Amino acid sequence: MNANDNGVCWSCSQTAGGEPLCAHCGALQPPPRDYFAILGVTPRLDLDLTDLQKRFYDLSRRLHPDVQQRKSAREKQYSLEASAVLNDAWRTLGDPVSRAEYVLRQNGFEIGDTRSRDVPAEWLEEVFEMNMAIEELDGGDAAARGQLELAGKRFAALREETDRELAEQFRRWDSTGNRETLEEIRGLLNRRRYIRNLVRDVEKALAG
Amino acid sequence: MGTLEIDFGDSAKGRVVGIDLGTTNSLVAYMGVTSPEVIPGEDGARLTPSVVSYGASGEMVVGNRARLALLTHPQRTVYSIKRLMGRGLADIGEELKLFPFRIAAGSESVLRLELGERSFTPPEISAFVLRQMKKNAEAHLGEPVRKAVITVPAYFNDAQRQATKDAGRIAGLEVLRLVNEPTAAALAYGLDKRKDGIVAVYDLGGGTFDISILKLHDGIFEVLATHGDTHLGGDDIDNLLLEIGLEDIAGEWGEDIRGNHEAVQRLRRAVIEAKERLSTAPAARIDLEHGHQHYRREIGRERFEKLITPIVERTLGPCRACLGDAGVAVEEIDEVVLVGGSTRIPLVRAAVERLFRARPHTELNPEEVVALGAAVQAGILSGEVRDQLLLDVTPLSLGIETMGGLVSKIIHRNSTIPASATETFTTAVEGQTNVLIHVVQGERELVKDCRSLARFDLKGIDPMPAGMARIEVRFLIDANGILNVSARESRTGKEQGVEVKPSYGLTEEQVEGMILESFQRAEEDFEARQAREARLEADTILSAVERARQNDAWFDLSEEEQRAIVVSINELLVAYHSEDHRLIRALIDKLNTQTMKLAETMMNTAVRTALKGTKV
């Protein structure tokens, strides 16, 4: 469904103007499947969320099936497609991590399991100690609690640091567009996922 | 399961009504000049009990009259049918324990209930309620009504939604949208005070519980998260009270009345009345007379609250989960809206107030607010209401079965709808020409713990080596929360045939059959009424002729004239017992013509007698 490519409106055969609705006759055009395209932004990783949300709401008001209810069957079908893609796009691009994963997938990367090199070696000792502390706490050693709380704080700090690094790499990719940066970003995402699991385990141990 | 509907381009015209198809009561409303209005029924009541009774002479009775039939003809009457919508025989065991539903034979494939000598599917029974709503609206508005917005519990799954849509179609309604009940309520409240904020809608109805958290933003009603329980509501409270009554009676009278449908229904009515009184009074009496025996029990507010506390507690877990899913802290909730008759119960109100730390809104009647909101949504769809838009979510995750009976989630719950996901499938062996996809709904990891939605058979794949085919399947949840599936071969772009086998509910062919049958039934009903009316006319003329035959005027007729009349009478008597109203009418006319002279003579005699009388 990419009739938009030639920019000619299916309804009035005039130039549609590349907008969701034909600039000439107002007929709803076949929607793009690309998340950046449907939101009308150039593909970037460093996005202004306020602007993105405003676009999402404005486009919803124009594309939603409720608004297109009294149109032709064809436009109603486009409206359904367009709204689905728009909602998927906002859900995906509105979150930095899923946004990066989307861009990685678009560039042929597989989003998969953490590889050992994504986790710095100096963390391993820390993780080992954390596991010990969890065991001790489970065994009834209340002293381990303080140790775990400390570990939790350190992991949270690591997560923040990873987020900062990610933001930096996002900007780098936006300006260079090179593949090595994406490779770097994939590593950071895996690392972030790993830290998230650590934080979760610590919280669970402290709550239990 | 959605199917593409043929659009004849005629959807721009005609009024759209909003219908709240409730477990206990149903309402219809429309968008008035400035605000939505509830349309009363024939008897002036705004609520129509969702009760359907199949009369002994073949007519369908809906509403208050059917509720009376619940006492007199419990075997021909059904209530709370919403609890069975979109469900299969295997998963209604709990329902059967509590409700006197009579399952027809052969319900393994399609669930059917027995009413008298006929059997109906739940969508067909709901369709009778919807048809009544349609009729009420048409009588009130003075124009035909063919389009509707129907509300469903937010937590309804795909099969339950599809069953509701089917019911609408069987009732002769084009269902423009299914709207989630709590969202509709927010819409009803938001109409006159448009401001930004976070709203929690707590909806405890007759049979279902929903909680939704919405963000209001410049006319956009964006649902952030929803949670609920499709089997939790006022019915459960009724059943607790009923159980007490049944046990008391067994103790006092030494008789178990469970098997006596009529007595159980009357006790049910009595406990419901007591429950309703307890919302305003400190105590209420359950009162039942049965034959020469009399059961009475006083129940106080305190005892009642203790009894229902577990039910109220059960609503709080979903509320907390919903807050978490929405990413909203309790302090951020600006408004709380109460929906559903069960929120009249003081204990429920107190629990909601305590949880959300806000005094809930009750300005609108909690039993009407959903219908009012449905009317607003109808107004949005018809273009009467502008600048307002609902963005709702899907309540359950959608997944596909993968190796080892695991679920791979493709659309997560609380995703804004319409929502979609595209997955690529391939063949496992050489020459394979079809691929079966099993789609489930639910949050669990294993297929067996989720609810099977349907099996999609991708057919007509060109034979090629294993793993070569690339079939792109698009799963799209529409604005009604119903799944649509399409597929294409990604290299050729060729549309791929998809055969849908719904796990519950009706196939497209079955729905079509029911729509047809309902038309035929409507026609049959019409014919039956015509025949009834013709027979009444025949009664009138036959008794008149019979009286005339005692009159002197009869003997003034020639023998031939007398014989012709007698023949006509006999012909009419024969036709009388047929269903052919046209024949009955023709013979009435014939008899009328033949007795013209007789009538004239009688008239003249009468006039003469009268004239004589004045002279005397």
mmCIF file with all atom_site columns, C-alpha atoms in Angstrom, chain B residues 1-3 158-159 162 453-454 456 482-485 500-504 508:
data_model
loop_
_atom_site.group_PDB
_atom_site.id
_atom_site.type_symbol
_atom_site.label_atom_id
_atom_site.label_alt_id
_atom_site.label_comp_id
_atom_site.label_asym_id
_atom_site.label_entity_id
_atom_site.label_seq_id
_atom_site.pdbx_PDB_ins_code
_atom_site.Cartn_x
_atom_site.Cartn_y
_atom_site.Cartn_z
_atom_site.occupancy
_atom_site.B_iso_or_equiv
_atom_site.pdbx_formal_charge
_atom_site.auth_seq_id
_atom_site.auth_comp_id
_atom_site.auth_asym_id
_atom_site.auth_atom_id
_atom_site.pdbx_PDB_model_num
ATOM 1  C CA . MET B 1 1   ? -13.177 -11.934 14.304 1.00 0.00 ? 1   MET B CA 1
ATOM 2  C CA . GLY B 1 2   ? -13.591 -9.044  12.043 1.00 0.00 ? 2   GLY B CA 1
ATOM 3  C CA . THR B 1 3   ? -14.513 -9.343  8.442  1.00 0.00 ? 3   THR B CA 1
ATOM 4  C CA . ASP B 1 158 ? -12.408 -10.422 21.288 1.00 0.00 ? 158 ASP B CA 1
ATOM 5  C CA . ALA B 1 159 ? -15.041 -13.180 21.302 1.00 0.00 ? 159 ALA B CA 1
ATOM 6  C CA . GLN B 1 162 ? -17.675 -10.065 18.347 1.00 0.00 ? 162 GLN B CA 1
ATOM 7  C CA . LEU B 1 453 ? -9.198  -16.623 20.072 1.00 0.00 ? 453 LEU B CA 1
ATOM 8  C CA . ALA B 1 454 ? -9.048  -18.288 16.688 1.00 0.00 ? 454 ALA B CA 1
ATOM 9  C CA . PHE B 1 456 ? -6.099  -18.754 11.046 1.00 0.00 ? 456 PHE B CA 1
ATOM 10 C CA . ILE B 1 482 ? -11.809 -6.692  17.406 1.00 0.00 ? 482 ILE B CA 1
ATOM 11 C CA . LEU B 1 483 ? -9.001  -8.484  15.585 1.00 0.00 ? 483 LEU B CA 1
ATOM 12 C CA . ASN B 1 484 ? -8.707  -8.387  11.806 1.00 0.00 ? 484 ASN B CA 1
ATOM 13 C CA . VAL B 1 485 ? -6.149  -10.561 10.057 1.00 0.00 ? 485 VAL B CA 1
ATOM 14 C CA . VAL B 1 500 ? -10.813 -18.023 10.228 1.00 0.00 ? 500 VAL B CA 1
ATOM 15 C CA . LYS B 1 501 ? -11.915 -20.649 12.723 1.00 0.00 ? 501 LYS B CA 1
ATOM 16 C CA . PRO B 1 502 ? -13.120 -18.799 15.799 1.00 0.00 ? 502 PRO B CA 1
ATOM 17 C CA . SER B 1 503 ? -12.579 -20.767 19.001 1.00 0.00 ? 503 SER B CA 1
ATOM 18 C CA . TYR B 1 504 ? -15.739 -19.382 20.536 1.00 0.00 ? 504 TYR B CA 1
ATOM 19 C CA . GLU B 1 508 ? -19.701 -15.500 9.611  1.00 0.00 ? 508 GLU B CA 1
#
